[in-house]
XYZ file of C-alpha atoms in Angstrom:
721
model
C 104.184 69.429 120.117
C 100.579 70.473 120.515
C 98.084 67.692 120.084
C 95.034 68.005 117.890
C 92.763 67.797 120.908
C 94.249 70.860 122.595
C 93.082 74.339 121.665
C 95.755 76.694 120.465
C 95.409 80.030 122.191
C 96.503 82.962 120.081
C 97.317 85.919 122.306
C 96.948 89.511 121.200
C 99.022 91.300 123.793
C 99.375 94.687 122.205
C 102.974 95.877 121.878
C 103.926 99.302 123.073
C 103.299 101.975 120.456
C 106.272 102.265 118.131
C 107.026 105.828 119.212
C 107.350 104.846 122.877
C 110.419 104.189 124.977
C 110.593 100.817 126.745
C 109.126 100.915 130.237
C 111.614 102.540 132.584
C 112.804 100.748 135.709
C 113.394 101.968 139.219
C 111.992 105.176 140.657
C 111.464 106.715 137.219
C 109.460 103.709 136.069
C 107.234 103.805 139.131
C 106.747 107.562 138.772
C 105.705 107.253 135.132
C 103.441 104.330 135.979
C 101.759 106.399 138.691
C 101.363 109.390 136.356
C 99.762 107.260 133.635
C 97.405 105.576 136.100
C 96.434 108.918 137.599
C 95.800 110.467 134.166
C 93.386 107.725 133.034
C 91.717 107.450 136.459
C 91.256 111.254 136.589
C 89.328 111.130 133.313
C 87.027 108.402 134.614
C 86.494 110.368 137.838
C 85.682 113.636 136.071
C 83.477 112.024 133.443
C 81.402 110.021 135.926
C 81.591 111.621 139.375
C 82.845 115.211 139.529
C 82.411 117.087 136.217
C 84.752 120.016 135.539
C 84.041 123.212 133.670
C 84.488 122.406 129.967
C 87.500 124.508 128.974
C 89.357 123.738 132.203
C 88.864 120.038 131.583
C 90.083 120.243 127.989
C 93.139 122.366 128.839
C 94.086 119.899 131.575
C 93.449 116.952 129.245
C 95.821 118.293 126.581
C 98.444 119.386 129.137
C 98.549 115.979 130.800
C 98.987 114.209 127.468
C 101.776 116.600 126.457
C 103.631 116.280 129.754
C 103.468 112.476 129.818
C 104.014 112.207 126.063
C 107.299 114.126 126.058
C 108.673 111.828 128.745
C 107.644 108.514 127.190
C 107.979 109.363 123.467
C 111.395 109.328 121.834
C 112.534 112.485 120.019
C 113.380 110.575 116.828
C 110.315 110.135 114.638
C 108.822 106.640 114.592
C 111.412 105.218 116.876
C 114.650 104.257 115.326
C 117.489 105.546 117.454
C 119.834 107.745 115.476
C 123.357 106.477 114.986
C 124.858 109.956 114.919
C 123.790 113.390 116.081
C 124.544 116.917 115.010
C 125.069 118.148 118.569
C 127.539 116.621 121.056
C 125.838 115.070 124.086
C 127.480 117.502 126.502
C 126.183 120.522 124.600
C 122.695 118.991 124.376
C 122.705 118.503 128.153
C 123.762 122.120 128.723
C 120.986 123.351 126.441
C 118.468 121.161 128.262
C 119.660 122.530 131.598
C 119.435 126.094 130.265
C 115.899 125.369 129.064
C 114.877 124.152 132.515
C 116.437 127.238 134.095
C 114.591 129.565 131.706
C 111.278 127.793 132.317
C 111.675 128.004 136.086
C 110.756 131.700 136.016
C 107.405 131.399 134.164
C 106.650 128.360 136.339
C 107.183 130.576 139.413
C 104.976 133.279 137.825
C 102.074 130.863 137.440
C 102.478 129.372 140.921
C 102.711 132.821 142.532
C 99.612 134.131 140.763
C 97.623 130.970 141.498
C 98.627 130.994 145.175
C 97.581 134.633 145.476
C 94.199 133.839 143.955
C 93.579 130.773 146.131
C 94.725 132.308 149.424
C 93.793 135.988 149.062
C 91.388 136.061 146.115
C 93.722 138.223 144.002
C 92.333 137.936 140.476
C 94.656 140.472 138.823
C 98.253 140.012 140.028
C 100.815 142.811 140.038
C 102.159 143.836 136.636
C 105.609 142.368 137.292
C 104.230 138.822 137.767
C 103.627 138.134 134.076
C 105.735 140.931 132.585
C 108.472 138.551 131.399
C 106.487 135.311 131.425
C 106.229 135.099 127.631
C 109.869 135.682 126.597
C 111.215 133.254 129.206
C 108.606 130.632 128.242
C 109.387 130.999 124.540
C 113.154 130.953 125.064
C 113.105 127.908 127.347
C 110.847 125.933 125.024
C 112.923 126.826 121.958
C 116.151 125.723 123.666
C 114.491 122.440 124.654
C 113.278 121.835 121.103
C 116.717 122.500 119.612
C 118.390 120.161 122.101
C 115.732 117.528 121.435
C 116.094 117.710 117.653
C 119.884 117.889 117.422
C 121.024 116.070 120.529
C 121.410 112.311 121.081
C 118.218 110.235 121.147
C 118.062 107.819 124.052
C 115.760 104.833 123.865
C 116.086 104.288 127.615
C 115.586 107.516 129.558
C 114.185 110.981 128.811
C 116.737 113.746 128.370
C 116.824 117.088 130.152
C 115.234 118.585 127.026
C 112.322 116.145 127.305
C 111.756 117.118 130.919
C 111.904 120.782 129.911
C 109.225 120.251 127.258
C 107.030 118.454 129.799
C 107.491 121.370 132.212
C 106.681 123.843 129.445
C 103.377 122.056 128.783
C 102.422 122.384 132.454
C 103.463 126.050 132.574
C 101.345 126.829 129.502
C 98.333 125.043 130.961
C 98.802 126.711 134.337
C 98.659 130.174 132.801
C 95.680 129.342 130.574
C 93.755 127.927 133.530
C 94.516 131.023 135.613
C 93.624 133.406 132.814
C 90.309 131.786 131.879
C 88.389 133.904 134.369
C 90.932 136.097 136.114
C 92.324 137.669 132.933
C 89.114 137.307 130.905
C 90.695 135.017 128.328
C 87.238 133.868 127.241
C 86.125 137.355 126.247
C 89.302 138.714 124.699
C 90.814 135.687 122.932
C 90.952 136.117 119.178
C 89.975 139.807 119.278
C 91.858 143.065 119.017
C 91.830 143.199 122.851
C 93.616 139.865 123.293
C 96.309 139.777 125.958
C 99.842 139.370 124.474
C 100.752 137.087 127.399
C 97.907 134.785 126.367
C 99.372 134.817 122.875
C 102.771 133.685 124.220
C 101.179 130.785 126.088
C 99.024 129.799 123.108
C 101.917 130.023 120.613
C 104.141 127.840 122.788
C 101.206 125.448 123.257
C 100.886 125.136 119.475
C 104.644 124.447 119.216
C 104.405 121.709 121.842
C 101.414 120.063 120.158
C 103.200 120.040 116.800
C 106.350 118.556 118.364
C 104.535 115.765 120.206
C 102.547 114.987 117.059
C 105.832 114.754 115.145
C 107.123 112.253 117.679
C 104.081 110.009 117.875
C 102.538 110.282 114.382
C 105.274 111.433 112.011
C 105.597 114.534 109.897
C 102.554 114.349 107.604
C 100.021 115.960 109.943
C 102.623 118.414 111.249
C 103.430 119.625 107.741
C 99.748 120.032 106.863
C 99.114 121.927 110.111
C 102.123 124.152 109.509
C 100.834 124.985 106.019
C 97.510 126.052 107.515
C 99.271 128.189 110.132
C 101.307 129.919 107.417
C 98.092 130.396 105.438
C 96.588 132.346 108.345
C 99.353 134.950 107.976
C 99.883 134.804 104.193
C 96.258 135.370 103.146
C 96.702 138.939 101.822
C 99.356 137.725 99.377
C 97.403 134.792 97.914
C 95.184 134.794 94.812
C 91.554 133.856 94.211
C 89.530 132.007 96.824
C 92.632 131.607 99.022
C 92.887 135.343 99.721
C 91.885 136.764 103.121
C 92.868 139.823 105.123
C 95.467 138.095 107.321
C 95.876 138.136 111.098
C 98.554 139.230 113.534
C 100.185 136.693 115.831
C 98.380 137.795 119.006
C 94.930 137.478 117.492
C 95.717 134.233 115.660
C 97.233 132.266 118.545
C 94.714 133.435 121.142
C 91.940 132.394 118.769
C 93.339 128.997 117.821
C 93.886 127.922 121.458
C 90.179 128.202 122.333
C 87.109 126.107 121.669
C 87.198 127.464 118.123
C 90.340 125.445 117.465
C 92.517 123.229 119.650
C 89.994 123.079 122.492
C 87.086 122.583 120.083
C 85.314 119.469 118.754
C 88.415 117.322 118.248
C 89.647 117.759 121.815
C 86.077 117.520 123.097
C 85.909 114.024 121.637
C 89.426 112.934 122.652
C 88.839 114.089 126.262
C 85.598 112.136 126.600
C 84.763 109.362 124.153
C 88.218 108.476 122.842
C 89.951 108.243 126.219
C 86.954 106.295 127.521
C 86.966 103.681 124.772
C 90.732 103.360 124.710
C 90.436 102.573 128.415
C 87.778 100.009 127.494
C 90.184 98.460 124.965
C 92.927 98.373 127.603
C 90.615 96.583 130.045
C 89.636 94.076 127.349
C 93.318 93.384 126.800
C 94.169 93.138 130.497
C 91.245 90.776 131.139
C 92.179 88.674 128.052
C 88.689 89.213 126.643
C 90.354 90.622 123.539
C 92.204 87.322 123.104
C 88.863 85.533 123.065
C 87.675 87.578 120.096
C 90.760 86.605 118.092
C 90.591 82.953 119.098
C 86.928 82.778 118.142
C 87.792 84.200 114.723
C 90.447 81.500 114.300
C 88.016 78.775 115.333
C 85.282 79.955 112.944
C 87.329 80.866 109.868
C 90.797 79.417 110.330
C 90.184 76.169 108.413
C 88.579 77.831 105.381
C 90.774 78.366 102.311
C 93.090 81.259 103.025
C 91.933 80.913 106.634
C 94.280 83.395 108.377
C 93.181 86.139 105.970
C 89.554 85.553 106.907
C 90.543 85.512 110.571
C 92.161 88.895 109.991
C 88.888 90.276 108.634
C 86.885 89.259 111.692
C 89.488 89.934 114.386
C 90.842 93.190 112.981
C 87.378 94.495 112.213
C 86.195 93.814 115.756
C 89.263 95.201 117.510
C 89.675 98.055 115.020
C 86.321 99.606 115.851
C 87.501 99.962 119.467
C 91.149 100.785 118.804
C 90.689 104.214 117.235
C 93.507 104.099 114.685
C 93.915 101.897 111.622
C 97.707 101.731 111.875
C 97.549 100.964 115.598
C 95.233 98.036 114.997
C 97.488 96.734 112.222
C 100.351 96.600 114.710
C 98.185 94.985 117.395
C 96.609 92.155 115.379
C 98.804 92.055 112.283
C 101.787 90.767 114.212
C 99.763 87.566 114.620
C 97.725 87.307 111.408
C 100.268 88.463 108.789
C 102.860 85.703 109.473
C 100.060 83.104 109.364
C 98.796 84.433 106.033
C 102.290 84.139 104.600
C 102.493 80.591 105.927
C 99.450 79.415 103.937
C 100.665 80.976 100.680
C 99.779 84.677 100.515
C 102.488 86.943 99.134
C 104.008 89.345 101.622
C 102.411 92.430 100.097
C 99.009 90.721 99.858
C 99.140 89.565 103.483
C 99.962 93.092 104.630
C 97.272 94.550 102.363
C 94.525 92.309 103.763
C 95.419 93.207 107.340
C 95.544 96.920 106.480
C 92.162 96.803 104.726
C 90.527 94.858 107.572
C 91.935 97.150 110.277
C 90.850 100.211 108.340
C 87.351 98.761 108.022
C 87.114 98.624 111.797
C 86.960 102.421 111.766
C 83.601 102.323 109.967
C 82.070 99.457 111.955
C 79.385 100.423 114.490
C 78.731 100.784 117.321
C 82.036 102.529 118.109
C 83.519 103.180 114.642
C 86.949 103.967 116.093
C 85.363 106.984 117.843
C 84.237 108.378 114.479
C 80.568 108.073 115.417
C 81.117 110.251 118.468
C 82.978 112.922 116.514
C 80.202 112.950 113.924
C 77.580 113.309 116.632
C 79.574 116.152 118.205
C 79.937 118.040 114.914
C 76.479 117.468 113.418
C 74.244 117.262 116.474
C 72.713 114.067 115.046
C 71.986 111.528 117.826
C 74.690 108.915 118.211
C 72.213 106.025 117.954
C 71.020 107.294 114.566
C 74.596 107.511 113.296
C 75.478 104.020 114.530
C 72.360 102.517 112.945
C 73.006 104.282 109.630
C 76.577 102.947 109.546
C 75.566 99.283 109.742
C 74.756 98.373 106.117
C 77.717 100.268 104.551
C 80.106 98.656 107.039
C 78.747 95.188 106.329
C 79.083 95.823 102.594
C 82.721 96.743 103.078
C 83.582 93.637 105.082
C 81.589 91.365 102.763
C 83.568 92.793 99.872
C 86.906 92.267 101.629
C 85.836 88.688 102.394
C 85.030 88.096 98.716
C 88.385 89.583 97.676
C 90.221 87.323 100.100
C 88.247 84.225 99.128
C 88.702 84.774 95.383
C 92.439 85.333 95.863
C 92.687 82.076 97.825
C 90.693 80.218 95.159
C 92.881 81.524 92.332
C 96.050 80.442 94.124
C 94.645 77.116 95.340
C 95.355 77.904 98.987
C 94.560 75.692 101.933
C 93.250 76.641 105.333
C 94.969 76.101 108.650
C 95.310 72.580 110.010
C 93.108 71.387 112.833
C 95.901 71.510 115.397
C 96.654 75.123 114.422
C 93.255 76.523 115.432
C 91.405 76.584 118.745
C 88.430 74.255 119.119
C 85.062 75.941 118.668
C 83.305 73.953 121.423
C 85.273 75.295 124.406
C 85.131 78.794 122.937
C 81.369 78.595 122.489
C 81.063 77.806 126.208
C 82.934 81.065 126.884
C 80.436 83.205 124.996
C 79.837 85.080 128.260
C 83.019 87.006 127.414
C 80.910 88.985 124.948
C 79.011 90.437 127.918
C 80.991 93.734 127.952
C 80.173 94.338 124.268
C 76.530 93.372 124.803
C 76.264 95.712 127.787
C 77.846 98.529 125.776
C 75.467 98.166 122.830
C 72.401 97.643 125.027
C 73.195 100.684 127.158
C 73.809 102.869 124.126
C 70.548 101.939 122.453
C 68.397 102.115 125.585
C 69.071 105.767 126.263
C 72.151 105.798 128.500
C 74.784 108.407 127.708
C 77.868 107.299 125.792
C 80.025 107.990 128.837
C 77.843 105.955 131.170
C 77.590 103.089 128.653
C 81.363 103.035 128.168
C 81.950 103.048 131.918
C 79.558 100.135 132.396
C 81.425 98.233 129.656
C 84.767 98.875 131.387
C 83.377 97.607 134.681
C 81.843 94.583 132.937
C 85.155 93.604 131.335
C 86.776 93.551 134.781
C 83.857 91.625 136.284
C 83.742 89.043 133.479
C 87.437 88.313 133.965
C 86.540 86.671 137.288
C 84.859 83.895 135.329
C 88.215 83.120 133.666
C 91.716 82.269 134.914
C 92.741 85.902 134.252
C 90.977 87.609 137.129
C 91.480 91.358 137.293
C 92.491 92.434 140.768
C 93.739 95.872 141.862
C 97.139 95.371 140.242
C 95.624 94.362 136.900
C 93.289 97.354 136.987
C 96.209 99.704 137.612
C 98.089 98.120 134.715
C 95.055 98.581 132.476
C 94.837 102.277 133.419
C 98.555 102.678 132.718
C 98.128 101.021 129.326
C 95.096 103.192 128.539
C 97.120 106.370 128.973
C 100.022 105.095 126.894
C 97.665 103.988 124.117
C 95.833 107.323 124.116
C 98.796 109.717 123.865
C 99.027 109.480 120.073
C 95.370 110.064 119.364
C 95.116 112.938 121.866
C 98.090 114.636 120.209
C 96.707 114.272 116.693
C 93.253 115.473 117.772
C 94.806 118.594 119.280
C 96.899 119.059 116.139
C 93.820 118.683 113.957
C 92.232 121.361 116.122
C 94.864 123.797 114.846
C 93.647 123.176 111.302
C 90.008 123.480 112.350
C 90.815 126.808 114.031
C 92.481 128.179 110.898
C 89.531 127.108 108.753
C 87.117 128.806 111.153
C 89.165 132.004 111.413
C 89.907 132.486 107.707
C 86.612 131.258 106.269
C 88.329 129.007 103.725
C 85.644 126.376 104.332
C 82.938 128.709 103.019
C 85.031 129.488 99.945
C 85.493 125.792 99.288
C 81.721 125.350 99.561
C 81.282 127.975 96.839
C 83.716 126.078 94.638
C 81.729 122.870 95.109
C 78.514 124.694 94.249
C 80.094 125.893 91.031
C 81.169 122.372 90.118
C 77.716 121.020 90.926
C 76.279 123.470 88.414
C 78.254 121.609 85.764
C 77.877 118.084 87.164
C 76.861 116.819 90.573
C 78.966 113.701 90.031
C 82.009 115.894 89.285
C 81.408 117.774 92.548
C 81.240 114.477 94.465
C 84.409 113.171 92.829
C 86.194 116.418 93.715
C 84.948 116.169 97.316
C 86.200 112.575 97.416
C 89.692 113.559 96.258
C 89.951 116.439 98.730
C 88.790 114.226 101.624
C 91.411 111.612 100.750
C 94.167 114.204 100.315
C 93.349 115.883 103.624
C 93.329 112.503 105.346
C 96.620 111.188 103.996
C 99.126 110.636 106.758
C 96.576 111.304 109.506
C 94.904 108.977 111.977
C 91.189 108.527 111.352
C 89.852 110.973 113.915
C 92.043 113.843 112.748
C 91.389 113.048 109.082
C 87.624 113.137 109.535
C 87.666 116.263 111.704
C 89.567 118.215 109.043
C 87.519 116.862 106.117
C 84.287 117.594 107.985
C 85.363 121.213 108.406
C 86.411 121.723 104.782
C 84.291 119.412 102.607
C 81.055 118.543 104.426
C 79.632 122.106 104.563
C 79.964 122.359 100.777
C 78.128 119.079 100.246
C 75.346 120.207 102.571
C 74.998 123.411 100.538
C 74.451 121.217 97.484
C 71.276 119.994 99.159
C 72.731 116.727 100.459
C 71.368 115.656 103.844
C 73.876 116.336 106.674
C 74.056 112.648 107.634
C 74.839 111.584 104.048
C 77.342 114.417 103.581
C 79.263 113.577 106.742
C 79.245 109.847 106.049
C 80.551 110.609 102.556
C 83.595 112.514 103.807
C 84.053 110.164 106.775
C 84.424 107.123 104.534
C 87.039 108.750 102.336
C 88.916 110.173 105.317
C 89.054 106.629 106.714
C 90.223 104.947 103.509
C 93.028 107.476 103.113
C 94.862 105.054 105.427
C 95.047 102.532 102.535
C 95.281 104.989 99.635
C 98.658 105.384 97.899
C 101.009 107.172 98.037
C 100.644 108.007 101.780
C 98.885 105.044 103.386
C 99.643 104.769 107.105
C 97.879 101.447 107.705
C 99.505 99.881 104.652
C 102.945 101.114 105.689
C 102.498 99.647 109.168
C 101.467 96.311 107.636
C 104.437 96.366 105.240
C 106.747 96.805 108.203
C 105.398 93.573 109.709
C 105.208 91.545 106.486
C 108.604 92.643 105.157
C 107.078 93.734 101.837
C 107.637 96.885 99.829
C 105.523 99.653 101.354
C 104.257 101.055 98.056
C 103.305 97.632 96.656
C 101.478 96.902 99.898
C 99.550 100.181 99.717
C 98.532 99.487 96.104
C 97.405 95.992 97.070
C 95.439 97.287 100.075
C 93.767 99.872 97.833
C 92.640 96.983 95.617
C 91.423 94.865 98.551
C 89.456 97.783 99.986
C 88.171 99.054 96.628
C 84.542 98.778 97.742
C 85.072 101.519 100.328
C 85.605 103.925 97.430
C 82.272 102.901 95.879
C 80.019 102.575 98.938
C 79.732 106.355 99.596
C 78.357 106.844 96.089
C 75.974 103.942 96.698
C 74.394 105.511 99.771
C 74.382 108.937 98.104
C 72.244 107.592 95.262
C 70.275 105.246 97.516
C 69.756 106.596 101.048
C 68.053 103.326 102.041
C 71.576 102.010 102.644
C 71.719 104.449 105.575
C 68.550 102.995 107.096
C 66.409 105.704 105.505
C 63.216 103.999 104.350
C 60.733 101.203 104.987
C 61.927 97.652 105.670
C 61.098 96.273 102.186
C 63.121 99.082 100.646
C 66.008 98.499 103.050
C 66.005 94.766 102.289
C 66.028 95.314 98.542
C 68.758 97.960 98.763
C 70.936 95.727 100.926
C 70.453 92.715 98.641
C 71.243 94.534 95.394
C 74.204 96.317 96.994
C 75.607 92.981 98.201
C 75.310 91.565 94.690
C 77.033 94.704 93.438
C 80.047 94.358 95.753
C 80.246 90.654 94.893
C 80.474 91.521 91.187
C 82.986 94.282 91.888
C 85.191 91.893 93.890
C 84.948 89.268 91.151
C 85.926 91.794 88.505
C 88.828 93.176 90.549
C 90.203 89.705 91.293
C 89.491 88.193 87.893
C 87.668 85.208 89.409
C 83.960 84.539 88.885
C 81.818 81.558 89.851
C 84.689 79.109 90.266
C 86.735 80.071 87.200
C 89.182 82.734 86.106
C 87.630 85.727 84.413
C 89.420 87.206 81.436
C 89.830 90.909 80.788
C 86.507 91.200 78.955
C 84.618 89.347 81.685
C 86.275 91.411 84.418
C 85.333 94.662 82.686
C 81.750 93.468 82.302
C 81.630 92.549 85.989
C 82.925 95.962 87.074
C 80.396 97.685 84.791
C 77.640 95.496 86.224
C 78.674 96.446 89.763
C 78.676 100.158 88.939
C 75.219 99.894 87.385
C 73.899 98.554 90.678
C 75.082 101.625 92.603
C 71.986 103.738 92.050
C 69.555 101.088 93.236
C 66.922 101.700 90.539
C 65.129 98.672 89.039
C 66.296 99.439 85.504
C 69.995 99.785 86.391
C 69.839 96.704 88.625
C 68.409 94.615 85.794
C 71.032 95.965 83.378
C 73.752 95.027 85.874
C 72.418 91.493 86.218
C 72.301 91.125 82.422
C 75.968 92.128 82.137
C 76.845 89.681 84.928
C 75.030 86.923 83.022
C 77.027 87.740 79.886
C 80.262 87.593 81.904
C 79.175 84.217 83.271
C 78.505 82.988 79.742
C 82.066 83.860 78.705
C 83.530 81.455 81.271
C 83.366 78.308 79.086
C 85.075 80.214 76.251
C 87.875 81.286 78.555
C 88.239 77.745 79.915
C 88.577 76.291 76.398
C 91.144 78.945 75.441
C 93.125 78.295 78.603
C 93.078 74.535 78.005
C 94.244 74.958 74.375
C 97.095 77.245 75.429
C 98.214 74.818 78.119
C 98.230 71.894 75.618
C 100.310 73.884 73.124
C 97.521 74.228 70.543
C 96.523 77.488 68.946
C 93.336 78.941 70.418
């Protein structure tokens, strides 16, 4: 038994993503390990030493993720091996073999054309070279997909169909890379002069992206993307603002697989910032620096009432801003914090809800914001440092609110904190504060003018260097393991970013975003608040079932332009949609972070999502707060910023008290709770008059506490109130 004098170290070794097969053994395992290491190391090399031409880099980035993803990701969605299959194993193997045979010909076509270009400078190969490339590519990929869907799902080794899909991804990329210059893909894509062979490659590429997204992220994003693809062809038959002239397959697919769609902003971010910071997270894990963050949270907050829940807020918020996905962070830290919350008295659904809300909040916490800050900078052109600074007060308001919600819940239920022997000692951890050096270097580099890529690389190097001051020194083997982990962690987010690019491409091609902007303008003519509420609902709906990066990218394409046309500053408009895209992860009925937490806590998924919506309620109010008071986005003089932050903090305190029914050490009845919520809403605008009115209502709610206490005491004694 652990003595009270010994620190308890709580590890946060991140489990493999739930879509992933267990690590293979033997030659296959070593080959996959080498491929993953090479993929992550290649990104670091290109980003820091030998830059590639933009589209070539992005095509290669997507192709590598697809090829590795099909080998390591199981065909069955979200992992459970199927007990029965529609297709006998022997037939599935024959189909997989047929798929490989069909794909061998287009693979030869690409290799032959590339060899001719490299050795003899032949830019336009003979007509026969690509004459049948498309049909064979399409047929082989289709056979592989059918065998993958209907055949047996192995949790141990990839099937022939999986290998065929990986080969198909490489064949598609090979042709696109060859055709960039040699076949003038850049000039003809998306026009009436587009090459039909390009269309075959692009269409199969879209199929592969949708299939990998299905495997690693479920059906929600795939269904939404498929609806947008159908919309591109069905426009002439639709009414009202949905109508457009429609597009043929050649023009559509050659357009969507360019920097207007799949290879556009979403892939630009995943190929640079996201892969970089996921690698940073992998190095933090390999060097055990990530464990230090969690242990410090336990030491600081573990003994407070409801201690594990407060630990979850700090640890999940810190790791979530680096992780890049709310659900992924729930799995990483929730496996530790959720059981401990249950142990001190939280209900299963509440424990899962707190973890989901805290992990989701990490996506809005600067300086990294789960890569959201980088996507916003890419889309808007606003400097990253300005975005990170503007995000600070809203993020703090969110976490302060979640802390209040957790504390009030613990007070109502009379919970205890963790015992002394259950938490690490603060003294030894304080002497290890040097483990924050990688984070300090990252923030310092970012705010002193270094590029995001250079700052991230310095932070990666610092995490390896700092490990030499601990027992977990990172040598060559540990570095290789960290690179392997970085690739495996990044596959999901690369797939969903590419899939979101399909939606962005459709929006750009059809002009539906401009039509939506007109609709918002019409609503604003009636009521600006109604227009904002409508924009909120659309942002949440578009984000449901999607990881944060994809959710924001789509909402930014559809909703943000309309808000900007209303006269809202671009920074405010994008933060508005970003917040609601993020909180879609805890919004019923499709709440990915809440569902992941429910799986760990053993609670009902829907009850957990409703509870997480309640815990994170402030996130649904904060965007309106900074819309009405831009000082919350660091826009104003210091006295104004201080006043705005103070009144907003009081507002979220009152909102939390009203939502939990607990105010100033006593239960709040229905009337008091309603008054508290009204007081909080009055403090949104930030004007002196509304702030004073809010404080008056809070004072009235406080005055009702003795009445409620007397009524409660009379009821408990059996007397009539």
